[in-house]
Coordinates of C-alpha atoms in Angstrom, one line a residue:
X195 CA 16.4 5.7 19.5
X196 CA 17.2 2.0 18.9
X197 CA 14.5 -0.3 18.6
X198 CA 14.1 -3.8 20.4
X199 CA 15.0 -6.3 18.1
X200 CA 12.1 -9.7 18.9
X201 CA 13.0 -10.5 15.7
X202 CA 9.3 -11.6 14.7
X203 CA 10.3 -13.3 11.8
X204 CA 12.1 -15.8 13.8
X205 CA 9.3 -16.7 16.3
X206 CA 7.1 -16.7 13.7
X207 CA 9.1 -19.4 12.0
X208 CA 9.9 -21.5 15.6
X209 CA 7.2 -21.5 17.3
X210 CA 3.4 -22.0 16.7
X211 CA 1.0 -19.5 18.5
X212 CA -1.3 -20.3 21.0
X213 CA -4.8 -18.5 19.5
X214 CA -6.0 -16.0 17.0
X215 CA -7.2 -16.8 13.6
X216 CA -6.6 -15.8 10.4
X217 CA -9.7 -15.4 7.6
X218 CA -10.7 -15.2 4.3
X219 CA -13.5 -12.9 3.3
X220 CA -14.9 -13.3 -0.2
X221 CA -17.9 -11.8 -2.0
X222 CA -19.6 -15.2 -1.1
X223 CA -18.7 -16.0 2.5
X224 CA -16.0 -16.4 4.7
X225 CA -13.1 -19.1 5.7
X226 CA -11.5 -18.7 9.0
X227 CA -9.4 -21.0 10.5
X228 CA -7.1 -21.1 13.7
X229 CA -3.5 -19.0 13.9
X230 CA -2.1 -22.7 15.5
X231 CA -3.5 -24.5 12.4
X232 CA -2.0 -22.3 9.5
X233 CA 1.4 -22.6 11.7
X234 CA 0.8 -26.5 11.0
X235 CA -0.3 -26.4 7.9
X236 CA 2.6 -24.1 6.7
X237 CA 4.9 -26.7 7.9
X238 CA 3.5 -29.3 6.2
X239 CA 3.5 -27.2 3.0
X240 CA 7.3 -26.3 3.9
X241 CA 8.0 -30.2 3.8
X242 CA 6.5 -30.7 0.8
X243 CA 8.5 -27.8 -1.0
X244 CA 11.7 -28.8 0.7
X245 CA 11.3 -32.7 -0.9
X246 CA 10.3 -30.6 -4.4
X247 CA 14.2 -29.2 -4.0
X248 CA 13.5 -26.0 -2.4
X249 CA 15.8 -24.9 0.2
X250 CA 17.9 -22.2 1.8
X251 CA 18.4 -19.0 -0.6
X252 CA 15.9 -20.1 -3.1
X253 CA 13.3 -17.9 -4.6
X254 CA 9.7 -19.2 -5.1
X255 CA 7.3 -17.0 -6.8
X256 CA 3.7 -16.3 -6.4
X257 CA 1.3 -14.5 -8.8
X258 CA -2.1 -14.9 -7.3
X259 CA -4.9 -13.6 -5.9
X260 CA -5.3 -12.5 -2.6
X261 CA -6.4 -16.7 -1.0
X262 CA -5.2 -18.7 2.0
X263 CA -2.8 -20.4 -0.2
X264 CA -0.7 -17.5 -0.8
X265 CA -0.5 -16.8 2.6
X266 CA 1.0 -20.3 3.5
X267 CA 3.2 -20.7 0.6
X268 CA 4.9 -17.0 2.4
X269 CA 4.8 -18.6 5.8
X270 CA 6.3 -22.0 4.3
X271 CA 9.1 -20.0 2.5
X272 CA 9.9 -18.2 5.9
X273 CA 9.8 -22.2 7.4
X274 CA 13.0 -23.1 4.7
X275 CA 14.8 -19.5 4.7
X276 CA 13.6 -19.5 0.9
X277 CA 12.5 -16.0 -0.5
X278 CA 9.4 -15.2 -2.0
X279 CA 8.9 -13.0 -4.7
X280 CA 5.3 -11.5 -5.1
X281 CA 4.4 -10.7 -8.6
X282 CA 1.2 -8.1 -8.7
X283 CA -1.8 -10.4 -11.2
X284 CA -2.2 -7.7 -13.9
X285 CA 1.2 -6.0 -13.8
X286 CA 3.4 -9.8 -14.2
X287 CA 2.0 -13.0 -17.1
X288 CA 3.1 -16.4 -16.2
X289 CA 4.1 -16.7 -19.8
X290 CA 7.4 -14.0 -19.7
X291 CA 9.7 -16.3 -18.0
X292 CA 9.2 -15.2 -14.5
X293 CA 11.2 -17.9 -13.4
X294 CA 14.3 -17.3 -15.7
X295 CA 14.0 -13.5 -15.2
X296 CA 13.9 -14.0 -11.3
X297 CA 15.8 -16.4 -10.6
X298 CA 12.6 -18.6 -9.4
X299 CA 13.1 -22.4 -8.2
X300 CA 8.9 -22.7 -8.4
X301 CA 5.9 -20.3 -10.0
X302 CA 3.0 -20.7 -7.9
X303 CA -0.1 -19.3 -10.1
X304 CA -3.6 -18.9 -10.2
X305 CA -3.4 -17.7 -13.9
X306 CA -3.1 -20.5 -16.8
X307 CA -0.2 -21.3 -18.0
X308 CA 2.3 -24.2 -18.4
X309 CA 5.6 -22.6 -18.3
X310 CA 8.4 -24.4 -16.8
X311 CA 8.6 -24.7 -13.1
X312 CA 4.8 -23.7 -12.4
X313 CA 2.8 -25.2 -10.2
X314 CA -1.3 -24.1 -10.3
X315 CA -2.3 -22.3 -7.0
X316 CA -5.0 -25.3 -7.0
X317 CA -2.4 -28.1 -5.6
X318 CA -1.1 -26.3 -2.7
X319 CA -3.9 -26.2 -0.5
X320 CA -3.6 -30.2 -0.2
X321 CA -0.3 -30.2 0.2
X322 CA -0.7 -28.6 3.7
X323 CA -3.1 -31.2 5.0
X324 CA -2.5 -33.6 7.5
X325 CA 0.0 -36.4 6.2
X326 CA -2.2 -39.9 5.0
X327 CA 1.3 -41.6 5.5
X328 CA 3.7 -41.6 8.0
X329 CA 6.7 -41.2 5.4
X330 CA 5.3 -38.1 4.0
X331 CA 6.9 -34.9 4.3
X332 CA 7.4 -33.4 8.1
X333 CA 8.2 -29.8 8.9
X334 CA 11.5 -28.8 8.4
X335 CA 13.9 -28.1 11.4
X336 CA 13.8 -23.9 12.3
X337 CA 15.9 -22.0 10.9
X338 CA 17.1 -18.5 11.8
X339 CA 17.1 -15.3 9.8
X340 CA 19.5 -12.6 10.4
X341 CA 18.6 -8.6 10.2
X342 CA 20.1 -8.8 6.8
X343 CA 18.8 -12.2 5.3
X344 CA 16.3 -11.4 2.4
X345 CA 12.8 -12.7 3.1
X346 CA 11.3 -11.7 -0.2
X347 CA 11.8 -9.3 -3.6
X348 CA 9.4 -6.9 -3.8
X349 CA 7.9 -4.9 -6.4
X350 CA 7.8 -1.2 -6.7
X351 CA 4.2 -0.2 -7.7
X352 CA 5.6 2.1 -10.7
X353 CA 4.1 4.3 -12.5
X354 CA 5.9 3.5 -15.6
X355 CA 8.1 0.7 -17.3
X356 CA 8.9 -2.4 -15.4
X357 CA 8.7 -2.6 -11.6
X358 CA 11.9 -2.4 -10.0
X359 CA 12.5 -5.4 -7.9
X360 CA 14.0 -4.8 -4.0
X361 CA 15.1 -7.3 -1.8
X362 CA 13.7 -6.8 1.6
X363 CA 15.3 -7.9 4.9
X364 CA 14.0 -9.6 7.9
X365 CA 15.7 -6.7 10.0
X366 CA 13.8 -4.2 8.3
X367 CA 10.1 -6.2 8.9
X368 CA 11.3 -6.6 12.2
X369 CA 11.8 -2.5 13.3
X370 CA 8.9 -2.1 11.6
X371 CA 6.8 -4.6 13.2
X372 CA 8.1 -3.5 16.3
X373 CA 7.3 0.3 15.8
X374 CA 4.1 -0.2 15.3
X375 CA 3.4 -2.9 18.1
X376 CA 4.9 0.0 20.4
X377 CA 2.3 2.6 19.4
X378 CA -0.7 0.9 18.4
X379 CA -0.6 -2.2 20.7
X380 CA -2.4 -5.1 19.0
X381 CA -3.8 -7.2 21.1
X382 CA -5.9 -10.7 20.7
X383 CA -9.2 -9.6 20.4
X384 CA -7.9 -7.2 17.6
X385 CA -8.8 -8.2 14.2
X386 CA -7.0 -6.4 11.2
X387 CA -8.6 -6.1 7.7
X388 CA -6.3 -5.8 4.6
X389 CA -7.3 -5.8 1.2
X390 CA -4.5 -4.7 -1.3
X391 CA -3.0 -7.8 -2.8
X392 CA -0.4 -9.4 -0.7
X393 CA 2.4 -9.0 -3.5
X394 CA 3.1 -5.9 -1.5
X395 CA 5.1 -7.3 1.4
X396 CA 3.2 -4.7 4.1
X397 CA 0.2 -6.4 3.3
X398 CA 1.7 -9.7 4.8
X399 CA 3.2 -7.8 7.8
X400 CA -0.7 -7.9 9.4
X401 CA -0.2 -11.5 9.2
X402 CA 3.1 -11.6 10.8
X403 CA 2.1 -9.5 13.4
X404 CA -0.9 -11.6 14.1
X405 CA 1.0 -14.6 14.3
X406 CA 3.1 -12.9 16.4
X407 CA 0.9 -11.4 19.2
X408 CA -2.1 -13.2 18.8
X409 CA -4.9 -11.0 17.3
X410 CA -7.3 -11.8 14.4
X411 CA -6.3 -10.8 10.7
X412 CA -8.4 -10.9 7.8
X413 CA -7.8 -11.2 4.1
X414 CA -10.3 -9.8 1.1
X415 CA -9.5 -8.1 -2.2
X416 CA -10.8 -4.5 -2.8
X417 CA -13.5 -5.9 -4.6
X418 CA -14.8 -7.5 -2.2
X419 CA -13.6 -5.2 1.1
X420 CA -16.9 -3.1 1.5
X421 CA -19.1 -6.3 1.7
X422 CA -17.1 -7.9 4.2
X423 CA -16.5 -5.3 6.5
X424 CA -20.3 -5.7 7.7
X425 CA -19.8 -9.3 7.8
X426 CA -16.5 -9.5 9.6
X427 CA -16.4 -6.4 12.4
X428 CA -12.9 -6.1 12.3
X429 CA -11.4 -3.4 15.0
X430 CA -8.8 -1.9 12.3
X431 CA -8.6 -1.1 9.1
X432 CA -5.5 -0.8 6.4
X433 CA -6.2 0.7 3.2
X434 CA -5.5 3.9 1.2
X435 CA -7.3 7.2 0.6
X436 CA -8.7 6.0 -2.5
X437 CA -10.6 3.6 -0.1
X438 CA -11.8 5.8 2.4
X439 CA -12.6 8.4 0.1
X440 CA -15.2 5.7 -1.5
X441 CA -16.0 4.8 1.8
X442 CA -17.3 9.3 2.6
X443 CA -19.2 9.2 0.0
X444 CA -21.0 6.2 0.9
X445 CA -21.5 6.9 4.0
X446 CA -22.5 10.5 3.2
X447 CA -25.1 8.7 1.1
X448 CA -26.5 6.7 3.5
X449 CA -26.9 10.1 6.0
X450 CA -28.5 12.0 2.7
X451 CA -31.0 8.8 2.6
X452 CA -31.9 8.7 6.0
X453 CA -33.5 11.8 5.7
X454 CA -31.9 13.3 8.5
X455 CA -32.7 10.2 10.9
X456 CA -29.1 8.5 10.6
X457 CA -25.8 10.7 12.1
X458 CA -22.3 10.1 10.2
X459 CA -21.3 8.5 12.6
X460 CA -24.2 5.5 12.8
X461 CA -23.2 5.6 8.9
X462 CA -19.4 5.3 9.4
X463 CA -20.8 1.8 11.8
X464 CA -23.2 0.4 9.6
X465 CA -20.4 0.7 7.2
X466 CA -17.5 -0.6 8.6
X467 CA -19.2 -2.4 11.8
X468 CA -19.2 -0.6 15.4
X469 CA -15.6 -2.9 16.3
X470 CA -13.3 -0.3 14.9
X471 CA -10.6 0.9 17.1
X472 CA -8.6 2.9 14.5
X473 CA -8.2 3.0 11.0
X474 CA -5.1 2.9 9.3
X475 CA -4.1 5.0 5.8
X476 CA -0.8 5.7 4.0
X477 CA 0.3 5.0 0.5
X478 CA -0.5 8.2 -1.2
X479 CA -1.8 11.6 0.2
X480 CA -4.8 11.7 2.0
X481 CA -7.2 14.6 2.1
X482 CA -7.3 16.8 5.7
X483 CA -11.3 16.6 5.0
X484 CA -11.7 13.1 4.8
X485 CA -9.8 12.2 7.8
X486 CA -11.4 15.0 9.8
X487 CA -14.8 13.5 8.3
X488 CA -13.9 9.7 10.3
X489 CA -12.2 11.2 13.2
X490 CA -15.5 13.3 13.5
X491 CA -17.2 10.2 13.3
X492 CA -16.0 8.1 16.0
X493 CA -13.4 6.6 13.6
X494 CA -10.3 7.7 14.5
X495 CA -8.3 7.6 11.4
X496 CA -4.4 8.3 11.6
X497 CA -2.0 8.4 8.6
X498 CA 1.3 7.2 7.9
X499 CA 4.4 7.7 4.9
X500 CA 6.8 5.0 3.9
X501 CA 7.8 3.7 0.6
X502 CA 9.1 0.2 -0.7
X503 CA 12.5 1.0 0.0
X504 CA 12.5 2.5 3.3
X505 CA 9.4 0.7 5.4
X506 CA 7.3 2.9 7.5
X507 CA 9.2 6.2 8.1
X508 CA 6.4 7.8 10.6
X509 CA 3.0 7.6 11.6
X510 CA 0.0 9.5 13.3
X511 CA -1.2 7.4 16.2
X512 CA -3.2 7.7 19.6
X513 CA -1.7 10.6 21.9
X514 CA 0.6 11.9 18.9
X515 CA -1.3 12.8 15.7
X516 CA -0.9 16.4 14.1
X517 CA -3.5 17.3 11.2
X518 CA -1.4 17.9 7.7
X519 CA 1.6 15.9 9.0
X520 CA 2.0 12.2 8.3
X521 CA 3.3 11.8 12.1
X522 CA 6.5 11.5 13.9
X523 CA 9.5 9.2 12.6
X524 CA 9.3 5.9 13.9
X525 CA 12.1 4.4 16.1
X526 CA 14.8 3.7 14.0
X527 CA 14.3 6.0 11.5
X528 CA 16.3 9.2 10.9
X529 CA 14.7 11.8 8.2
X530 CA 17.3 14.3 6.7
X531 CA 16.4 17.1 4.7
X532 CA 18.9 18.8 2.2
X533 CA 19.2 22.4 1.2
X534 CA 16.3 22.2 -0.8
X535 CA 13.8 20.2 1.7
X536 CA 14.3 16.8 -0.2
X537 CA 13.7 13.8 2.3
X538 CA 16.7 11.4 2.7
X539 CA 15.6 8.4 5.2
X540 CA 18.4 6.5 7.0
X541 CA 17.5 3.1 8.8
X542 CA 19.0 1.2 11.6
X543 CA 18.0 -1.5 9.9
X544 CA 17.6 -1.0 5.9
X545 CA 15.1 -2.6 3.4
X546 CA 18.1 -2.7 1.3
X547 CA 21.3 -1.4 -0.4
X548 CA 20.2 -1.2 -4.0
X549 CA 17.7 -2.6 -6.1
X550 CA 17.8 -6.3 -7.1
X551 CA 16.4 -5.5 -10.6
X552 CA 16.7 -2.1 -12.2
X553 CA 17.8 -0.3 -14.9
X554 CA 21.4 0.3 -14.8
X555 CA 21.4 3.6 -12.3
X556 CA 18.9 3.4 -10.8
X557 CA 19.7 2.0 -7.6
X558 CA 22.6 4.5 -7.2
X559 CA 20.0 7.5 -7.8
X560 CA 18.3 6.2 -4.9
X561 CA 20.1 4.3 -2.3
X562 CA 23.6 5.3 -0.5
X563 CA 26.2 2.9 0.6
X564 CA 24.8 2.9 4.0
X565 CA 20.8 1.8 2.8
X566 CA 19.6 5.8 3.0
X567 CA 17.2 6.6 0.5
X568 CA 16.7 9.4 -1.7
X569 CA 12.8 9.6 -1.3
X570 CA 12.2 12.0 -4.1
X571 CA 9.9 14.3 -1.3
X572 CA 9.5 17.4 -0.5
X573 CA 9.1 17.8 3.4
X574 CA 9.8 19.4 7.0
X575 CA 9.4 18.5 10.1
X576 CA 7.8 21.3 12.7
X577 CA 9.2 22.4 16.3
X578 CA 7.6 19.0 17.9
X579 CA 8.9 16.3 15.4
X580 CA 6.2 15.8 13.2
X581 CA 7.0 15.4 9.4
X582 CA 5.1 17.3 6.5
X583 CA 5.0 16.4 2.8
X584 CA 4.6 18.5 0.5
X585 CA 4.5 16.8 -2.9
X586 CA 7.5 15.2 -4.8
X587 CA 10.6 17.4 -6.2
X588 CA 9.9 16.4 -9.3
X589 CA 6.3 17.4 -9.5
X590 CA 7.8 20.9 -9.2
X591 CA 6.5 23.2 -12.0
X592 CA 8.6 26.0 -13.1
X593 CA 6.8 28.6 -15.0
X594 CA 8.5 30.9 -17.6
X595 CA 8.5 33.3 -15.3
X596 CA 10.8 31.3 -12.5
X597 CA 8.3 30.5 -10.0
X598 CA 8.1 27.3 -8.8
X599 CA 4.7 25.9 -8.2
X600 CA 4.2 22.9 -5.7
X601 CA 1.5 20.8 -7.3
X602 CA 0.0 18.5 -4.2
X603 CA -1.9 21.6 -2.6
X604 CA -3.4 22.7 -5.7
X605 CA -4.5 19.1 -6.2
X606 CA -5.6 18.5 -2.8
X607 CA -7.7 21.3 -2.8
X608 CA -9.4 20.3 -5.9
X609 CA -9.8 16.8 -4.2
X610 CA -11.6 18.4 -2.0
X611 CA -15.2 18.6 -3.8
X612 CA -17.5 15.5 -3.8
X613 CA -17.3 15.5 -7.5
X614 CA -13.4 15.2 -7.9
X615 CA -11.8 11.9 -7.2
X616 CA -8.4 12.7 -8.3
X617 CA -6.9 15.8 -9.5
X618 CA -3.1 15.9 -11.3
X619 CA -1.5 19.0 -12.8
X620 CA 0.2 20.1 -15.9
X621 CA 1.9 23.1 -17.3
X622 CA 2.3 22.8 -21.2
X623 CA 3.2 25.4 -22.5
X624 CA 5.1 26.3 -18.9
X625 CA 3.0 29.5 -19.0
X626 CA -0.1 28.2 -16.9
X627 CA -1.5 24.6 -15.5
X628 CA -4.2 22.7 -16.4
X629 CA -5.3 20.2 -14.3
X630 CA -7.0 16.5 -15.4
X631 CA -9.5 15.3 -13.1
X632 CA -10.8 11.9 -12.8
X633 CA -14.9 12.7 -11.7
X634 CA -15.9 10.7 -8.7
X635 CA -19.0 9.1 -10.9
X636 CA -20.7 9.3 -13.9
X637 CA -22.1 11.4 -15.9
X638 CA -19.5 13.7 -14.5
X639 CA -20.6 16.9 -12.9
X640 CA -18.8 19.6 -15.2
X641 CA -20.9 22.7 -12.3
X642 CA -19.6 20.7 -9.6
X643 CA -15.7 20.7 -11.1
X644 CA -16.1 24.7 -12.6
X645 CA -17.2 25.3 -8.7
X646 CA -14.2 23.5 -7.3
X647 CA -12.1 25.4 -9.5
X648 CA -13.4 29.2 -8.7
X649 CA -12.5 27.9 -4.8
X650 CA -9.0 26.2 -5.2
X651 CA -7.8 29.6 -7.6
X652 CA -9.5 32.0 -4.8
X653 CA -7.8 29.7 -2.2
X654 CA -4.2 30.3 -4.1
X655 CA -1.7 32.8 -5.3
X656 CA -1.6 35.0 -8.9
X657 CA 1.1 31.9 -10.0
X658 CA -0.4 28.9 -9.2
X659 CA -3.8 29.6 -11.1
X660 CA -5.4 26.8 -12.5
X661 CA -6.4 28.0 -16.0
X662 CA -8.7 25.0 -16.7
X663 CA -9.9 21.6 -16.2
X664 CA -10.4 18.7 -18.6
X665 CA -12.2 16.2 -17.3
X666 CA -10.7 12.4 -17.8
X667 CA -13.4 10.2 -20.2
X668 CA -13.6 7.9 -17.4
X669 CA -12.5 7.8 -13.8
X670 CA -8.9 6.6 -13.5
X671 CA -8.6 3.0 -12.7
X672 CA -6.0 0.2 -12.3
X673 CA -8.0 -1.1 -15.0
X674 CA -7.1 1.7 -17.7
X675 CA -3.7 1.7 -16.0
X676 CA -4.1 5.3 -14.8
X677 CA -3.9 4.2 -11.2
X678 CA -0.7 2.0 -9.4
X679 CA -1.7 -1.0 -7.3
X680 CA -1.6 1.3 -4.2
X681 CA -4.0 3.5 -5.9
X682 CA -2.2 6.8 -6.9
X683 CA -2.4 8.5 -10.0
X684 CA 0.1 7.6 -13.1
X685 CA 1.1 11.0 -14.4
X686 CA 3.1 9.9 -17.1
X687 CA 0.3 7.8 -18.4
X688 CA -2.3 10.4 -18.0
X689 CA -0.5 13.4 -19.3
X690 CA 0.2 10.3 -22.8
X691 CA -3.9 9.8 -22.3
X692 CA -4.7 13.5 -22.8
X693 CA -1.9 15.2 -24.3
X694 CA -3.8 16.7 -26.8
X695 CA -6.3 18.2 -25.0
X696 CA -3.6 19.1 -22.6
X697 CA -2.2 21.0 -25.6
X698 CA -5.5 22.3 -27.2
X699 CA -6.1 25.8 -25.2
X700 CA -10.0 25.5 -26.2
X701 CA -10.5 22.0 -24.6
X702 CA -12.0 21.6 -21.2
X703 CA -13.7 23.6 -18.6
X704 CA -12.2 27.6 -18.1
X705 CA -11.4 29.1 -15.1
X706 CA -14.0 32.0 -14.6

């Protein structure tokens, strides 16, 4: 199927909307202001940045905190058919020549520094204000992208080494935005709630969109999200399963407190207000249980797969959502399997035909002439079109013995118990694995964990035993850098964390 092109990026850019706002949730309050006034002040902002030499094809980079002003200096670069490149705060320092590495014109940050070609996140604000003086800078004229402009580098969340660096097309936000307009109809009214840091360009998408068709959006950090979902009511949600998995066990709290008085789902609303419409998950696996816990609710919750190169590949949604799948492929999407069941995704429209910045390789290990990707997956898709993923090829453990051992169920199970936020899986000695969990509080609950693993080996075959668990000194975090940006576990930094308890057959908790 071909998709419609509206090409959102372009009325985005050339014409100002007629309602919806945009807002800005914060531990301490909230700042909302109208859809037609950020299209203003993004124009101004545009003005300014075009007099301060930026222009068509340059790069302007932002390393900030989720905040209004990161939101019009990406809607300002869109006004001058500039790129922007979002640089994740933790994982990029101001002071390692971001702008010589990336090819920046500006360095917009929140973080001190006074490299060359910064400017703090502090000034731009007041340069979207109404002009004092006629002379000062207009809007520029509109501009047009085409499907395979570049709108903005992103950054793949990585698990080790340094990101690599994609440049991402207006035709591939486009499809996408499209897609998901067709199947989950946003209308004004609507009011979407994102909280990962807008470095990763689907983040911004909610904004396009609202911009686009006319709904509400607002913008928090994780930190902040649970508080403001009381405050704000918004009618979806996009996060990951780390989020909602936080968001379970607080509502199952809240049930447990009630004595008995308060259902799950009068939790689930107190939690998240009683707007929601749908909730929206992707990023990482999510656990069968939790999603049947919202949908049970009154929280229909439907999940997705897509990476940074490919865009959203498929997705669960009202009137087509199978349990275990992550949905059917989107229009414009083709999935192709090989021999072995490894997911290749071919786009009418690509993100991209090879990475911008990467390690000599790597973009040919991924990407074919044509923009299809080489996920790395393992996957199917059943007798009605819905895709399956089964864990990554090279999470694969082959024993001594020559059996193959797909990790992700194993771990999923184990996910499974209250006390078990993540679960990843090791084979040292290639003779049996040995899982690392990361407990879901603390004290950890080493009962709770031994429980968990009795079930998960009863629930599996003779060669995919789990011979024992060592339980992680402290949950994993982006913090300790045991968890990407997205919020899925580092292996390779976990199996360097506890490599020799991995290796010591006494250490941890034995499989009875």
């Amino acid at each position: 199927m071909t998709t419609t092109m509206t090409s959102v990026i372009n009325r985005i850019v050339s014409t100002a909307p007629s309602g919806g706002t945009i807002s800005f949730a914060r531990l301490d309050g909230t700042e909302t202001i109208g859809l037609p006034e950020l299209y203003e002040r993004a124009g101004r902002l545009a003005g300014h940045l075009r007099d301060r030499g930026v222009g068509p094809g340059d790069r302007i980079g932002i390393l900030a905190a989720n905040s209004l002003e990161w939101v019009l200096l990406d809607l300002a670069a869109l006004r001058l058919k500039a790129q922007t490149a979002g640089f994740e705060p933790g994982k990029f320092d101001p002071a390692d020549d971001l702008a010589g590495r990336y090819g920046l014109t500006m360095l917009f940050t929140d973080r001190p520094t006074d490299t060359h070609r910064s400017m703090p996140m502090s000034e731009v604000r007041a340069l979207s204000e109404p002009a004092v003086r006629p002379d000062e800078a207009a809007a520029p004229a509109p501009v047009t992208w085409a499907p395979r402009d570049v709108t903005t580098i992103k950054f793949t969340s990585g698990s080790t080494g340094t990101p690599k660096g994609l440049g991402a097309t207006a035709g591939s936000i486009d499809s996408s935005l499209a897609a998901v307009q067709e199947i989950f109809g946003h209308v004004p009214g609507d009011d979407l709630f994102v909280f990962l840091p807008l470095s990763l360009l689907q983040q911004r998408y909610w904004v396009y969109s609202a911009l686009a068709h006319g709904h509400d959006v607002t913008i928090s950090t994780y930190e902040a999200a649970f508080a403001a979902l009381r405050r704000v009511k918004p009618t979806v949600v996009m996060g990951v399963p780390a989020f909602y998995e936080t968001a379970k066990r607080q509502v199952e709290s809240r049930v447990r407190r009630s004595g008995g008085t308060a259902t799950a789902a009068d939790a689930a609303r107190h939690l998240f207000g009683d707007r929601i419409r749908y909730l929206w998950t992707g990023s990482a696996p999510a656990d069968a249980a939790m999603l049947r816990f919202f949908t049970d609710a009154g929280l229909p919750i439907y999940e997705g797969y897509g990476l940074n190169e490919t865009c959203i590949v498929a997705k669960n949604h009202p009137g087509a959502t199978r349990e275990g799948s992550v949905g059917r492929v989107l229009p414009g999407k083709q999935v192709l399997l090989d021999e072995d069941g490894v997911v290749s995704v071919r786009s009418e429209h690509p993100v991209g035909y090879g990475y911008t910045y990467a390690k000599p390789g790597d973009s040919e290990r991924v990407f074919d002439s044509d923009g299809t990707v080489r996920t790395g997956d393992l996957g199917y898709i059943d007798d009605d079109g819905f895709l399956f993923i089964r864990g990554r090829a090279d999470d694969v453990i082959v024993l001594d013995n020559g059996k193959k051992v797909i990790v992700r169920p194993l771990e999923e199970h184990m996910r499974t118990s209250p006390a078990i936020a993540e679960c990843v899986l090791f084979c040292p000695t290639q003779t049996d694995l040995v899982a690392v969990v990361s407990p879901a509080a603390l004290p950890a609950d080493p009962d709770a964990v031994l429980a968990q693993l009795a079930l998960t080996n009863a629930a599996f075959g003779r060669d995919e035993q789990i011979s024992r668990v060592v339980i992680a000194d402290e949950p994993f975090s982006i913090g300790n850098d045991l968890l990407t940006s997205q919020y899925k576990p580092k292996r390779p930094r976990i199996l360097a964390a506890y490599r020799t308890s991995l290796h010591d057959s006494k250490a941890g908790i034995h499989a009875p």
